[in-house]
PDB file of C-alpha atoms (C1' of nucleotides) in Angstrom:
ATOM      1  CA  MET B   1      82.357  98.501 105.502  1.00 39.00           C
ATOM      2  CA  THR B   2      81.469 102.059 105.974  1.00 38.00           C
ATOM      3  CA  GLY B   3      78.235 101.927 104.051  1.00 37.00           C
ATOM      4  CA  LYS B   4      76.337  99.171 102.410  1.00 35.00           C
ATOM      5  CA  ASN B   5      72.753 100.465 102.422  1.00 37.00           C
ATOM      6  CA  LYS B   6      71.905 102.632  99.452  1.00 38.00           C
ATOM      7  CA  HIS B   7      69.169 105.005 100.458  1.00 37.00           C
ATOM      8  CA  ASN B   8      66.273 103.943 102.608  1.00 50.00           C
ATOM      9  CA  GLN B   9      64.461 107.078 103.633  1.00 62.00           C
ATOM     10  CA  CYS B  10      67.120 109.695 104.199  1.00 81.00           C
ATOM     11  CA  PRO B  11      69.272 111.090 101.379  1.00 85.00           C
ATOM     12  CA  MET B  12      72.121 111.741 103.768  1.00 87.00           C
ATOM     13  CA  GLU B  13      72.685 108.035 104.314  1.00 83.00           C
ATOM     14  CA  SER B  14      73.447 107.675 100.622  1.00 87.00           C
ATOM     15  CA  ILE B  15      76.114 110.336 100.466  1.00 89.00           C
ATOM     16  CA  LEU B  16      77.682 109.114 103.676  1.00 88.00           C
ATOM     17  CA  GLY B  17      78.010 105.653 102.214  1.00 86.00           C
ATOM     18  CA  GLN B  18      79.849 107.112  99.241  1.00 89.00           C
ATOM     19  CA  ILE B  19      82.231 109.650 100.662  1.00 89.00           C
ATOM     20  CA  MET B  20      82.694 108.475 104.228  1.00 82.00           C
ATOM     21  CA  GLY B  21      85.021 105.784 105.330  1.00 82.00           C
ATOM     22  CA  PRO B  22      88.620 105.783 106.404  1.00 87.00           C
ATOM     23  CA  TRP B  23      90.534 107.620 103.711  1.00 92.00           C
ATOM     24  CA  THR B  24      87.892 108.690 101.253  1.00 95.00           C
ATOM     25  CA  PRO B  25      87.250 112.314 102.205  1.00 95.00           C
ATOM     26  CA  TYR B  26      90.957 112.965 102.328  1.00 95.00           C
ATOM     27  CA  ILE B  27      91.406 111.681  98.786  1.00 96.00           C
ATOM     28  CA  LEU B  28      88.602 113.943  97.624  1.00 96.00           C
ATOM     29  CA  TRP B  29      90.191 116.847  99.440  1.00 96.00           C
ATOM     30  CA  LEU B  30      93.522 116.227  97.722  1.00 96.00           C
ATOM     31  CA  LEU B  31      91.911 116.086  94.305  1.00 98.00           C
ATOM     32  CA  ASP B  32      89.848 119.161  95.074  1.00 97.00           C
ATOM     33  CA  ASN B  33      93.036 121.078  95.840  1.00 96.00           C
ATOM     34  CA  GLU B  34      95.364 119.752  93.204  1.00 97.00           C
ATOM     35  CA  LYS B  35      93.005 119.242  90.285  1.00 95.00           C
ATOM     36  CA  THR B  36      94.795 116.185  88.873  1.00 97.00           C
ATOM     37  CA  LEU B  37      96.975 113.622  90.601  1.00 98.00           C
ATOM     38  CA  ARG B  38      98.568 110.385  89.496  1.00 97.00           C
ATOM     39  CA  PHE B  39      98.157 107.228  91.529  1.00 97.00           C
ATOM     40  CA  GLY B  40     101.685 107.492  92.862  1.00 97.00           C
ATOM     41  CA  GLU B  41     101.243 111.150  93.778  1.00 97.00           C
ATOM     42  CA  ILE B  42      98.213 110.372  95.895  1.00 97.00           C
ATOM     43  CA  ALA B  43     100.094 107.507  97.520  1.00 96.00           C
ATOM     44  CA  THR B  44     103.004 109.818  98.354  1.00 95.00           C
ATOM     45  CA  ARG B  45     100.667 112.295 100.013  1.00 94.00           C
ATOM     46  CA  MET B  46      99.114 109.482 102.058  1.00 94.00           C
ATOM     47  CA  PRO B  47     102.081 107.466 103.300  1.00 92.00           C
ATOM     48  CA  ASP B  48     100.026 105.275 105.636  1.00 92.00           C
ATOM     49  CA  ILE B  49      97.571 103.899 103.089  1.00 94.00           C
ATOM     50  CA  SER B  50      98.461 100.703 101.252  1.00 96.00           C
ATOM     51  CA  ALA B  51      98.222 100.386  97.483  1.00 96.00           C
ATOM     52  CA  LYS B  52      95.488  97.831  97.886  1.00 96.00           C
ATOM     53  CA  VAL B  53      93.245 100.085  99.933  1.00 96.00           C
ATOM     54  CA  LEU B  54      93.999 103.150  97.843  1.00 97.00           C
ATOM     55  CA  THR B  55      93.010 101.263  94.711  1.00 97.00           C
ATOM     56  CA  ASP B  56      89.829 100.130  96.423  1.00 96.00           C
ATOM     57  CA  ARG B  57      88.876 103.662  97.442  1.00 97.00           C
ATOM     58  CA  LEU B  58      89.607 105.074  93.997  1.00 97.00           C
ATOM     59  CA  ARG B  59      87.518 102.366  92.346  1.00 97.00           C
ATOM     60  CA  LYS B  60      84.598 103.043  94.640  1.00 96.00           C
ATOM     61  CA  LEU B  61      84.768 106.779  94.102  1.00 97.00           C
ATOM     62  CA  GLU B  62      84.868 106.162  90.380  1.00 97.00           C
ATOM     63  CA  ALA B  63      81.844 103.877  90.656  1.00 95.00           C
ATOM     64  CA  SER B  64      80.011 106.605  92.560  1.00 95.00           C
ATOM     65  CA  GLY B  65      80.754 109.043  89.769  1.00 96.00           C
ATOM     66  CA  LEU B  66      82.795 111.367  91.946  1.00 97.00           C
ATOM     67  CA  ILE B  67      86.190 110.974  90.268  1.00 98.00           C
ATOM     68  CA  ASN B  68      87.507 110.342  86.765  1.00 98.00           C
ATOM     69  CA  ARG B  69      90.143 107.745  86.034  1.00 97.00           C
ATOM     70  CA  ASP B  70      92.247 108.501  82.986  1.00 97.00           C
ATOM     71  CA  TYR B  71      94.488 105.608  82.036  1.00 96.00           C
ATOM     72  CA  GLN B  72      97.279 106.405  79.593  1.00 94.00           C
ATOM     73  CA  PRO B  73      98.802 103.224  78.173  1.00 92.00           C
ATOM     74  CA  THR B  74     102.319 104.610  78.118  1.00 92.00           C
ATOM     75  CA  VAL B  75     105.316 102.629  79.366  1.00 91.00           C
ATOM     76  CA  PRO B  76     105.313 102.658  82.283  1.00 93.00           C
ATOM     77  CA  PRO B  77     101.595 103.476  82.465  1.00 94.00           C
ATOM     78  CA  THR B  78     100.227 106.784  83.724  1.00 96.00           C
ATOM     79  CA  VAL B  79      96.881 107.057  85.478  1.00 97.00           C
ATOM     80  CA  ASN B  80      95.467 110.463  86.275  1.00 98.00           C
ATOM     81  CA  TYR B  81      92.663 111.007  88.750  1.00 98.00           C
ATOM     82  CA  SER B  82      90.498 114.102  88.992  1.00 98.00           C
ATOM     83  CA  LEU B  83      87.105 115.108  90.358  1.00 98.00           C
ATOM     84  CA  THR B  84      84.036 114.845  88.179  1.00 98.00           C
ATOM     85  CA  GLU B  85      81.542 117.675  88.076  1.00 97.00           C
ATOM     86  CA  ARG B  86      79.595 116.005  90.859  1.00 97.00           C
ATOM     87  CA  GLY B  87      82.769 115.496  92.851  1.00 97.00           C
ATOM     88  CA  ARG B  88      83.499 119.196  92.588  1.00 98.00           C
ATOM     89  CA  GLU B  89      80.168 119.931  94.229  1.00 97.00           C
ATOM     90  CA  LEU B  90      81.716 118.688  97.452  1.00 97.00           C
ATOM     91  CA  HIS B  91      84.130 121.597  97.440  1.00 97.00           C
ATOM     92  CA  GLY B  92      82.208 123.634  99.994  1.00 97.00           C
ATOM     93  CA  VAL B  93      81.824 120.702 102.368  1.00 95.00           C
ATOM     94  CA  LEU B  94      85.479 119.716 102.108  1.00 95.00           C
ATOM     95  CA  GLN B  95      86.580 123.303 102.520  1.00 95.00           C
ATOM     96  CA  GLY B  96      84.353 123.737 105.561  1.00 96.00           C
ATOM     97  CA  LEU B  97      85.684 120.540 107.028  1.00 93.00           C
ATOM     98  CA  ASN B  98      89.243 121.680 106.533  1.00 94.00           C
ATOM     99  CA  ASP B  99      88.517 125.068 108.065  1.00 95.00           C
ATOM    100  CA  VAL B 100      87.080 123.525 111.207  1.00 95.00           C
ATOM    101  CA  ALA B 101      89.899 120.986 111.369  1.00 93.00           C
ATOM    102  CA  THR B 102      92.528 123.707 111.093  1.00 94.00           C
ATOM    103  CA  ARG B 103      90.852 125.839 113.725  1.00 95.00           C
ATOM    104  CA  TRP B 104      90.542 122.987 116.218  1.00 94.00           C
ATOM    105  CA  ASP B 105      94.095 121.954 115.575  1.00 92.00           C
ATOM    106  CA  GLU B 106      95.330 125.451 116.394  1.00 93.00           C
ATOM    107  CA  GLU B 107      93.179 125.617 119.516  1.00 93.00           C
ATOM    108  CA  ASP B 108      94.434 122.240 120.700  1.00 90.00           C
ATOM    109  CA  ARG B 109      98.062 123.154 120.099  1.00 90.00           C
ATOM    110  CA  GLN B 110      97.482 126.371 121.993  1.00 88.00           C
ATOM    111  CA  LYS B 111      96.048 124.464 124.951  1.00 83.00           C
ATOM    112  CA  GLU B 112      98.899 121.967 124.885  1.00 78.00           C
ATOM    113  CA  GLY B 113     101.364 124.851 124.939  1.00 80.00           C
ATOM    114  CA  ASP B 114      99.581 126.499 127.881  1.00 80.00           C
ATOM    115  CA  ALA B 115      99.573 123.229 129.801  1.00 79.00           C
ATOM    116  CA  GLU B 116     103.306 122.792 129.291  1.00 80.00           C
ATOM    117  CA  ILE B 117     104.026 126.306 130.530  1.00 88.00           C
ATOM    118  CA  ALA B 118     101.783 125.761 133.561  1.00 85.00           C
ATOM    119  CA  ALA B 119     103.548 122.482 134.311  1.00 83.00           C
ATOM    120  CA  GLY B 120     106.877 124.321 134.321  1.00 76.00           C
TER     121      GLY B 120
ATOM    122  CA  MET U   1      89.314 100.963 111.734  1.00 38.00           C
ATOM    123  CA  THR U   2      87.893 104.254 110.798  1.00 38.00           C
ATOM    124  CA  GLY U   3      90.566 106.255 112.534  1.00 37.00           C
ATOM    125  CA  LYS U   4      93.330 105.328 114.862  1.00 35.00           C
ATOM    126  CA  ASN U   5      96.014 107.891 114.056  1.00 37.00           C
ATOM    127  CA  LYS U   6      95.624 111.151 115.919  1.00 38.00           C
ATOM    128  CA  HIS U   7      97.232 113.859 113.857  1.00 37.00           C
ATOM    129  CA  ASN U   8     100.489 113.330 112.024  1.00 49.00           C
ATOM    130  CA  GLN U   9     100.948 116.289 109.785  1.00 61.00           C
ATOM    131  CA  CYS U  10      97.517 117.195 108.508  1.00 81.00           C
ATOM    132  CA  PRO U  11      94.759 118.553 110.760  1.00 85.00           C
ATOM    133  CA  MET U  12      92.092 117.053 108.529  1.00 87.00           C
ATOM    134  CA  GLU U  13      93.136 113.543 109.457  1.00 84.00           C
ATOM    135  CA  SER U  14      92.273 114.286 113.053  1.00 87.00           C
ATOM    136  CA  ILE U  15      88.744 115.512 112.446  1.00 89.00           C
ATOM    137  CA  LEU U  16      88.066 112.660 110.066  1.00 88.00           C
ATOM    138  CA  GLY U  17      89.045 110.180 112.736  1.00 86.00           C
ATOM    139  CA  GLN U  18      86.541 111.778 115.075  1.00 89.00           C
ATOM    140  CA  ILE U  19      83.456 112.404 112.991  1.00 89.00           C
ATOM    141  CA  MET U  20      83.803 109.848 110.214  1.00 83.00           C
ATOM    142  CA  GLY U  21      82.829 106.268 110.423  1.00 83.00           C
ATOM    143  CA  PRO U  22      79.635 104.466 109.659  1.00 88.00           C
ATOM    144  CA  TRP U  23      76.926 106.265 111.636  1.00 92.00           C
ATOM    145  CA  THR U  24      78.718 109.126 113.278  1.00 95.00           C
ATOM    146  CA  PRO U  25      77.947 112.048 110.979  1.00 95.00           C
ATOM    147  CA  TYR U  26      74.302 111.091 110.951  1.00 95.00           C
ATOM    148  CA  ILE U  27      74.123 111.147 114.751  1.00 96.00           C
ATOM    149  CA  LEU U  28      75.683 114.596 114.742  1.00 97.00           C
ATOM    150  CA  TRP U  29      73.211 115.711 112.124  1.00 96.00           C
ATOM    151  CA  LEU U  30      70.279 114.504 114.219  1.00 97.00           C
ATOM    152  CA  LEU U  31      71.548 116.310 117.303  1.00 98.00           C
ATOM    153  CA  ASP U  32      72.257 119.421 115.272  1.00 98.00           C
ATOM    154  CA  ASN U  33      68.647 119.467 114.113  1.00 97.00           C
ATOM    155  CA  GLU U  34      66.841 118.408 117.249  1.00 97.00           C
ATOM    156  CA  LYS U  35      68.966 120.014 119.940  1.00 95.00           C
ATOM    157  CA  THR U  36      68.449 117.267 122.533  1.00 97.00           C
ATOM    158  CA  LEU U  37      67.631 113.608 122.068  1.00 98.00           C
ATOM    159  CA  ARG U  38      67.400 110.672 124.424  1.00 98.00           C
ATOM    160  CA  PHE U  39      69.191 107.432 123.666  1.00 98.00           C
ATOM    161  CA  GLY U  40      65.984 105.730 122.628  1.00 97.00           C
ATOM    162  CA  GLU U  41      64.973 108.626 120.405  1.00 97.00           C
ATOM    163  CA  ILE U  42      68.218 108.417 118.473  1.00 97.00           C
ATOM    164  CA  ALA U  43      67.787 104.659 118.190  1.00 97.00           C
ATOM    165  CA  THR U  44      64.257 105.122 116.807  1.00 95.00           C
ATOM    166  CA  ARG U  45      65.530 107.528 114.163  1.00 95.00           C
ATOM    167  CA  MET U  46      68.226 105.029 113.185  1.00 95.00           C
ATOM    168  CA  PRO U  47      66.421 101.692 113.015  1.00 93.00           C
ATOM    169  CA  ASP U  48      69.359  99.804 111.510  1.00 92.00           C
ATOM    170  CA  ILE U  49      71.934 100.578 114.158  1.00 95.00           C
ATOM    171  CA  SER U  50      72.275  98.223 117.111  1.00 96.00           C
ATOM    172  CA  ALA U  51      72.327  99.465 120.696  1.00 97.00           C
ATOM    173  CA  LYS U  52      75.874  98.262 121.064  1.00 97.00           C
ATOM    174  CA  VAL U  53      77.178 100.271 118.141  1.00 97.00           C
ATOM    175  CA  LEU U  54      75.110 103.326 118.982  1.00 97.00           C
ATOM    176  CA  THR U  55      76.530 103.307 122.501  1.00 97.00           C
ATOM    177  CA  ASP U  56      80.017 102.982 121.083  1.00 96.00           C
ATOM    178  CA  ARG U  57      79.557 105.943 118.738  1.00 97.00           C
ATOM    179  CA  LEU U  58      78.062 108.124 121.464  1.00 97.00           C
ATOM    180  CA  ARG U  59      80.925 107.304 123.822  1.00 97.00           C
ATOM    181  CA  LYS U  60      83.501 108.190 121.202  1.00 96.00           C
ATOM    182  CA  LEU U  61      81.787 111.447 120.335  1.00 97.00           C
ATOM    183  CA  GLU U  62      81.655 112.276 124.020  1.00 97.00           C
ATOM    184  CA  ALA U  63      85.356 111.472 124.380  1.00 96.00           C
ATOM    185  CA  SER U  64      86.082 113.775 121.438  1.00 95.00           C
ATOM    186  CA  GLY U  65      84.212 116.565 123.184  1.00 96.00           C
ATOM    187  CA  LEU U  66      81.572 116.873 120.469  1.00 97.00           C
ATOM    188  CA  ILE U  67      78.509 115.824 122.457  1.00 98.00           C
ATOM    189  CA  ASN U  68      77.288 116.083 126.033  1.00 98.00           C
ATOM    190  CA  ARG U  69      75.880 113.113 127.893  1.00 98.00           C
ATOM    191  CA  ASP U  70      73.412 114.002 130.612  1.00 98.00           C
ATOM    192  CA  TYR U  71      72.472 111.025 132.740  1.00 96.00           C
ATOM    193  CA  GLN U  72      69.406 111.457 134.939  1.00 95.00           C
ATOM    194  CA  PRO U  73      69.193 108.687 137.556  1.00 93.00           C
ATOM    195  CA  THR U  74      65.431 108.428 137.390  1.00 93.00           C
ATOM    196  CA  VAL U  75      63.653 105.081 137.194  1.00 92.00           C
ATOM    197  CA  PRO U  76      63.890 104.061 134.492  1.00 94.00           C
ATOM    198  CA  PRO U  77      66.906 106.229 133.717  1.00 95.00           C
ATOM    199  CA  THR U  78      66.894 109.076 131.233  1.00 97.00           C
ATOM    200  CA  VAL U  79      69.956 110.002 129.210  1.00 98.00           C
ATOM    201  CA  ASN U  80      69.949 113.148 127.115  1.00 98.00           C
ATOM    202  CA  TYR U  81      72.458 113.828 124.384  1.00 98.00           C
ATOM    203  CA  SER U  82      73.220 117.208 122.843  1.00 98.00           C
ATOM    204  CA  LEU U  83      76.017 118.880 120.908  1.00 98.00           C
ATOM    205  CA  THR U  84      78.750 120.698 122.751  1.00 98.00           C
ATOM    206  CA  GLU U  85      79.870 124.103 121.589  1.00 97.00           C
ATOM    207  CA  ARG U  86      82.541 122.452 119.488  1.00 97.00           C
ATOM    208  CA  GLY U  87      80.018 120.023 118.118  1.00 97.00           C
ATOM    209  CA  ARG U  88      77.841 122.912 117.039  1.00 98.00           C
ATOM    210  CA  GLU U  89      80.728 124.257 114.975  1.00 97.00           C
ATOM    211  CA  LEU U  90      80.075 121.390 112.576  1.00 97.00           C
ATOM    212  CA  HIS U  91      76.701 122.867 111.686  1.00 97.00           C
ATOM    213  CA  GLY U  92      77.869 124.384 108.425  1.00 97.00           C
ATOM    214  CA  VAL U  93      79.558 121.205 107.292  1.00 95.00           C
ATOM    215  CA  LEU U  94      76.574 119.022 108.191  1.00 95.00           C
ATOM    216  CA  GLN U  95      74.181 121.433 106.562  1.00 95.00           C
ATOM    217  CA  GLY U  96      76.300 121.555 103.423  1.00 96.00           C
ATOM    218  CA  LEU U  97      76.478 117.788 103.351  1.00 93.00           C
ATOM    219  CA  ASN U  98      72.726 117.510 103.676  1.00 94.00           C
ATOM    220  CA  ASP U  99      72.157 120.074 100.943  1.00 95.00           C
ATOM    221  CA  VAL U 100      74.347 118.183  98.497  1.00 95.00           C
ATOM    222  CA  ALA U 101      72.784 114.879  99.518  1.00 93.00           C
ATOM    223  CA  THR U 102      69.286 116.210  98.965  1.00 93.00           C
ATOM    224  CA  ARG U 103      70.170 117.702  95.602  1.00 95.00           C
ATOM    225  CA  TRP U 104      71.814 114.496  94.335  1.00 93.00           C
ATOM    226  CA  ASP U 105      68.924 112.437  95.589  1.00 92.00           C
ATOM    227  CA  GLU U 106      66.469 114.574  93.635  1.00 92.00           C
ATOM    228  CA  GLU U 107      68.616 114.422  90.516  1.00 93.00           C
ATOM    229  CA  ASP U 108      68.913 110.657  90.765  1.00 89.00           C
ATOM    230  CA  ARG U 109      65.186 110.201  91.273  1.00 89.00           C
ATOM    231  CA  GLN U 110      64.597 112.436  88.283  1.00 87.00           C
ATOM    232  CA  LYS U 111      66.911 110.323  86.141  1.00 82.00           C
ATOM    233  CA  GLU U 112      65.282 107.105  87.323  1.00 78.00           C
ATOM    234  CA  GLY U 113      61.902 108.525  86.424  1.00 81.00           C
ATOM    235  CA  ASP U 114      63.111 109.525  82.964  1.00 80.00           C
ATOM    236  CA  ALA U 115      64.555 106.071  82.391  1.00 79.00           C
ATOM    237  CA  GLU U 116      61.280 104.414  83.323  1.00 81.00           C
ATOM    238  CA  ILE U 117      59.334 106.626  80.933  1.00 88.00           C
ATOM    239  CA  ALA U 118      61.857 105.941  78.163  1.00 85.00           C
ATOM    240  CA  ALA U 119      61.602 102.198  78.787  1.00 84.00           C
ATOM    241  CA  GLY U 120      57.847 102.409  78.438  1.00 77.00           C
TER     242      GLY U 120
ATOM    243  C1'  DG D   1     119.111  89.052  79.720  1.00 95.64           C
ATOM    244  C1'  DC D   2     118.294  91.815  83.723  1.00 95.64           C
ATOM    245  C1'  DA D   3     116.937  95.926  86.408  1.00 95.64           C
ATOM    246  C1'  DA D   4     113.926  99.924  86.642  1.00 95.64           C
ATOM    247  C1'  DG D   5     109.660 102.171  86.745  1.00 95.64           C
ATOM    248  C1'  DT D   6     104.081 102.643  87.236  1.00 95.64           C
ATOM    249  C1'  DA D   7      99.906 100.953  88.587  1.00 95.64           C
ATOM    250  C1'  DG D   8      98.070  97.831  89.947  1.00 95.64           C
ATOM    251  C1'  DT D   9      96.299  92.428  91.322  1.00 95.64           C
ATOM    252  C1'  DT D  10      96.328  88.266  94.035  1.00 95.64           C
ATOM    253  C1'  DA D  11      96.778  85.180  97.863  1.00 95.64           C
ATOM    254  C1'  DC D  12      97.200  84.584 102.561  1.00 95.64           C
ATOM    255  C1'  DC D  13      96.656  85.826 107.189  1.00 95.64           C
ATOM    256  C1'  DT D  14      95.418  88.822 111.274  1.00 95.64           C
ATOM    257  C1'  DT D  15      92.656  92.086 113.350  1.00 95.64           C
ATOM    258  C1'  DA D  16      88.678  94.953 113.753  1.00 95.64           C
ATOM    259  C1'  DT D  17      83.929  95.445 113.525  1.00 95.64           C
ATOM    260  C1'  DG D  18      79.275  94.418 114.129  1.00 95.64           C
ATOM    261  C1'  DG D  19      75.219  91.411 115.088  1.00 95.64           C
ATOM    262  C1'  DT D  20      72.456  88.696 118.428  1.00 95.64           C
ATOM    263  C1'  DA D  21      70.930  87.385 122.642  1.00 95.64           C
ATOM    264  C1'  DA D  22      70.966  87.553 127.382  1.00 95.64           C
ATOM    265  C1'  DG D  23      71.781  89.944 131.623  1.00 95.64           C
ATOM    266  C1'  DT D  24      71.701  94.295 134.926  1.00 95.64           C
ATOM    267  C1'  DA D  25      69.830  98.043 137.856  1.00 95.64           C
ATOM    268  C1'  DA D  26      65.911 100.232 140.172  1.00 95.64           C
ATOM    269  C1'  DT D  27      61.124 100.889 141.095  1.00 95.64           C
ATOM    270  C1'  DG D  28      56.126 101.309 140.332  1.00 95.64           C
ATOM    271  C1'  DA D  29      52.083  98.761 138.504  1.00 95.64           C
ATOM    272  C1'  DG D  30      49.129  94.818 138.449  1.00 95.64           C
TER     273       DG D  30
ATOM    274  C1'  DC S   1      56.032  87.910 142.681  1.00 95.64           C
ATOM    275  C1'  DT S   2      56.553  89.209 138.204  1.00 95.64           C
ATOM    276  C1'  DC S   3      56.455  92.511 134.269  1.00 95.64           C
ATOM    277  C1'  DA S   4      57.576  96.637 132.163  1.00 95.64           C
ATOM    278  C1'  DT S   5      60.674 100.370 131.296  1.00 95.64           C
ATOM    279  C1'  DT S   6      65.430 102.642 129.847  1.00 95.64           C
ATOM    280  C1'  DA S   7      69.953 102.533 128.829  1.00 95.64           C
ATOM    281  C1'  DC S   8      73.035 100.120 128.649  1.00 95.64           C
ATOM    282  C1'  DT S   9      76.935  95.867 129.227  1.00 95.64           C
ATOM    283  C1'  DT S  10      78.771  91.371 128.306  1.00 95.64           C
ATOM    284  C1'  DA S  11      79.811  87.139 125.932  1.00 95.64           C
ATOM    285  C1'  DC S  12      80.013  84.781 121.858  1.00 95.64           C
ATOM    286  C1'  DC S  13      80.286  84.342 117.065  1.00 95.64           C
ATOM    287  C1'  DA S  14      80.501  85.629 111.972  1.00 95.64           C
ATOM    288  C1'  DT S  15      82.015  88.647 108.682  1.00 95.64           C
ATOM    289  C1'  DA S  16      84.531  92.500 106.831  1.00 95.64           C
ATOM    290  C1'  DA S  17      88.537  95.106 106.391  1.00 95.64           C
ATOM    291  C1'  DG S  18      93.240  95.779 106.023  1.00 95.64           C
ATOM    292  C1'  DG S  19      98.343  94.573 105.977  1.00 95.64           C
ATOM    293  C1'  DT S  20     102.271  92.233 103.656  1.00 95.64           C
ATOM    294  C1'  DA S  21     104.594  90.152 100.154  1.00 95.64           C
ATOM    295  C1'  DA S  22     104.930  88.435  95.718  1.00 95.64           C
ATOM    296  C1'  DC S  23     103.639  88.767  90.970  1.00 95.64           C
ATOM    297  C1'  DT S  24     101.847  90.989  86.338  1.00 95.64           C
ATOM    298  C1'  DA S  25     102.563  93.866  82.068  1.00 95.64           C
ATOM    299  C1'  DC S  26     105.473  96.545  78.901  1.00 95.64           C
ATOM    300  C1'  DT S  27     109.425  98.910  77.104  1.00 95.64           C
ATOM    301  C1'  DT S  28     113.792 101.528  77.623  1.00 95.64           C
ATOM    302  C1'  DG S  29     118.580 101.419  78.973  1.00 95.64           C
ATOM    303  C1'  DC S  30     122.842  98.957  80.326  1.00 95.64           C
TER     304       DC S  30
END
DNA sequence: GCAAGTAGTTACCTTATGGTAAGTAATGAG
DNA sequence: CTCATTACTTACCATAAGGTAACTACTTGC
């Protein structure tokens, strides 16, 4: 997987093993923005992830102490996910990541547009 | 894999596909700190990564336009890696990540220490 | 008694990923 | 003539990761 070693010498390795990996930062970003989301709501916002993998990521984030899982034994059941206090400490990083992503995306679209105009 | 989709609707997906993945953020962090590093110097700082995988990561970062590869055809050859301008824009994110990582690491060590004292 | 709805779990199979070891190029040293 | 050096590349193999489909539980409504 994305990270199996815990923390040898460098603290950064540890955090990377927890929050990195295919869909993980995006899940954190969703929960950072929307406070609380049900399993199905996360799945809707990430159409390309399978239930199996989403469950896996949520379980790992829970094990890392970054998200809370609140199971309500209603019928049908309701499970709410939210960031823990530690998870919320990632806000600045996630925000910064999104800012850069948005900026690059705009720049790239701009360049694509220019290229199309130049090509006639 | 870590990222195959380019950018469907959300710009964050794109950046995650580029900088996420097992060792990638750590490589960027090294280059952000040390300006320029040779292949072997990066390898020394990351003892657990194999040459094959390190090469793969460097090639992908180069393809994403985040790092420069400067091949000097000396004997034996010298290859210097450094961040591009775009790569340097990740400074804030990498710094923030490292800050959180360091803080959590200290907190966890503190807790471990407390537990040991409590256990006698 | 059967379908619907939520949040999964499980089994099975395919693909992706990563490790190891060996090979390559070019040249100066011994 | 062979070794050492750097930065890889290649082939081969083992493991990990992920997709799909089917199945679970529980109760309301038809």
